């Protein structure tokens, strides 16, 4: 399990910004109101341009190419 906590010296007034730095595309599926959609190769440009650190969700059986693209762009 990964817990992400970031603290910056930039804000002296104690302001907390509620941003989990996670990209999720919620879509209605069936009788369940919303579920996260699997990201695919078509989403690569969008994900690489995002300022978020995390994304949900990927399924290698649906499209493993997106994982290879994202891994090759890690620096």
PDB file of C-alpha atoms in Angstrom:
ATOM      1  CA  UNK A   1       0.000   0.000   0.000  1.00  0.00           C
ATOM      2  CA  UNK A   2       1.327   3.420  -0.893  1.00  0.00           C
ATOM      3  CA  UNK A   3       0.436   6.537   1.048  1.00  0.00           C
ATOM      4  CA  UNK A   4       1.333   9.797  -0.628  1.00  0.00           C
ATOM      5  CA  UNK A   5       2.049  12.825   1.487  1.00  0.00           C
ATOM      6  CA  UNK A   6       3.799  15.896   0.147  1.00  0.00           C
ATOM      7  CA  UNK A   7       4.746  18.952   2.170  1.00  0.00           C
ATOM      8  CA  UNK A   8       5.984  22.141   0.596  1.00  0.00           C
ATOM      9  CA  UNK A   9       7.740  25.107   2.161  1.00  0.00           C
ATOM     10  CA  UNK A  10       6.049  27.362  -0.389  1.00  0.00           C
ATOM     11  CA  UNK A  11       2.926  28.160   1.630  1.00  0.00           C
ATOM     12  CA  UNK A  12       3.481  29.920   4.944  1.00  0.00           C
ATOM     13  CA  UNK A  13      -0.191  30.538   5.690  1.00  0.00           C
ATOM     14  CA  UNK A  14      -0.935  26.833   6.222  1.00  0.00           C
ATOM     15  CA  UNK A  15      -3.180  26.538   3.166  1.00  0.00           C
ATOM     16  CA  UNK A  16      -3.923  22.939   2.257  1.00  0.00           C
ATOM     17  CA  UNK A  17      -4.750  22.114  -1.337  1.00  0.00           C
ATOM     18  CA  UNK A  18      -7.008  19.106  -1.792  1.00  0.00           C
ATOM     19  CA  UNK A  19      -5.469  17.434  -4.843  1.00  0.00           C
ATOM     20  CA  UNK A  20      -4.576  13.744  -4.779  1.00  0.00           C
ATOM     21  CA  UNK A  21      -2.551  14.041  -8.024  1.00  0.00           C
ATOM     22  CA  UNK A  22      -4.492  11.103  -9.477  1.00  0.00           C
ATOM     23  CA  UNK A  23      -6.150  10.861 -12.884  1.00  0.00           C
ATOM     24  CA  UNK A  24      -9.333   8.758 -12.966  1.00  0.00           C
ATOM     25  CA  UNK A  25     -11.939   8.678 -15.715  1.00  0.00           C
ATOM     26  CA  UNK A  26     -15.249   7.730 -14.056  1.00  0.00           C
ATOM     27  CA  UNK A  27     -17.864   6.317 -16.439  1.00  0.00           C
ATOM     28  CA  UNK A  28     -21.351   4.880 -15.887  1.00  0.00           C
ATOM     29  CA  UNK A  29     -21.431   1.123 -16.453  1.00  0.00           C
ATOM     30  CA  UNK A  30     -24.491  -1.076 -15.971  1.00  0.00           C
ATOM     31  CA  UNK A  31     -26.423  -0.749 -12.737  1.00  0.00           C
ATOM     32  CA  UNK A  32     -23.435   0.621 -10.826  1.00  0.00           C
ATOM     33  CA  UNK A  33     -23.398   4.408 -10.973  1.00  0.00           C
ATOM     34  CA  UNK A  34     -19.719   4.949 -11.815  1.00  0.00           C
ATOM     35  CA  UNK A  35     -16.613   2.871 -12.361  1.00  0.00           C
ATOM     36  CA  UNK A  36     -13.084   3.839 -13.370  1.00  0.00           C
ATOM     37  CA  UNK A  37     -12.473   3.303 -17.074  1.00  0.00           C
ATOM     38  CA  UNK A  38      -9.375   1.420 -18.235  1.00  0.00           C
ATOM     39  CA  UNK A  39      -6.881   3.735 -19.878  1.00  0.00           C
ATOM     40  CA  UNK A  40      -5.672   2.559 -23.292  1.00  0.00           C
ATOM     41  CA  UNK A  41      -3.128   3.463 -25.965  1.00  0.00           C
ATOM     42  CA  UNK A  42      -5.483   6.229 -27.143  1.00  0.00           C
ATOM     43  CA  UNK A  43      -5.068   7.987 -23.767  1.00  0.00           C
ATOM     44  CA  UNK A  44      -1.250   8.131 -23.874  1.00  0.00           C
ATOM     45  CA  UNK A  45      -0.964  11.762 -24.976  1.00  0.00           C
ATOM     46  CA  UNK A  46      -3.495  12.886 -22.358  1.00  0.00           C
ATOM     47  CA  UNK A  47      -1.750  10.979 -19.541  1.00  0.00           C
ATOM     48  CA  UNK A  48       1.735  12.152 -20.507  1.00  0.00           C
ATOM     49  CA  UNK A  49       0.565  15.784 -20.550  1.00  0.00           C
ATOM     50  CA  UNK A  50      -1.092  15.474 -17.145  1.00  0.00           C
ATOM     51  CA  UNK A  51       0.490  17.001 -14.033  1.00  0.00           C
ATOM     52  CA  UNK A  52      -0.858  14.116 -11.942  1.00  0.00           C
ATOM     53  CA  UNK A  53       1.566  11.589 -10.458  1.00  0.00           C
ATOM     54  CA  UNK A  54      -0.810   8.625 -10.473  1.00  0.00           C
ATOM     55  CA  UNK A  55      -3.514   7.219 -12.736  1.00  0.00           C
ATOM     56  CA  UNK A  56      -6.216   4.626 -12.314  1.00  0.00           C
ATOM     57  CA  UNK A  57      -6.880   2.192 -13.956  1.00  0.00           C
ATOM     58  CA  UNK A  58      -4.932   0.006 -16.330  1.00  0.00           C
ATOM     59  CA  UNK A  59      -5.539  -3.557 -17.488  1.00  0.00           C
ATOM     60  CA  UNK A  60      -2.767  -5.262 -19.403  1.00  0.00           C
ATOM     61  CA  UNK A  61      -5.275  -7.751 -20.855  1.00  0.00           C
ATOM     62  CA  UNK A  62      -7.283  -4.859 -22.338  1.00  0.00           C
ATOM     63  CA  UNK A  63      -4.310  -2.836 -23.643  1.00  0.00           C
ATOM     64  CA  UNK A  64      -0.766  -3.524 -22.466  1.00  0.00           C
ATOM     65  CA  UNK A  65       0.723  -1.049 -24.943  1.00  0.00           C
ATOM     66  CA  UNK A  66      -0.207   1.936 -22.738  1.00  0.00           C
ATOM     67  CA  UNK A  67       1.942   0.595 -19.891  1.00  0.00           C
ATOM     68  CA  UNK A  68       4.962   0.267 -22.181  1.00  0.00           C
ATOM     69  CA  UNK A  69       4.485   3.818 -23.443  1.00  0.00           C
ATOM     70  CA  UNK A  70       4.235   5.257 -19.935  1.00  0.00           C
ATOM     71  CA  UNK A  71       7.247   3.260 -18.707  1.00  0.00           C
ATOM     72  CA  UNK A  72       9.369   4.465 -21.618  1.00  0.00           C
ATOM     73  CA  UNK A  73       8.583   8.080 -20.672  1.00  0.00           C
ATOM     74  CA  UNK A  74       9.671   7.823 -17.029  1.00  0.00           C
ATOM     75  CA  UNK A  75      12.654   9.980 -16.240  1.00  0.00           C
TER      76      UNK A  75
END
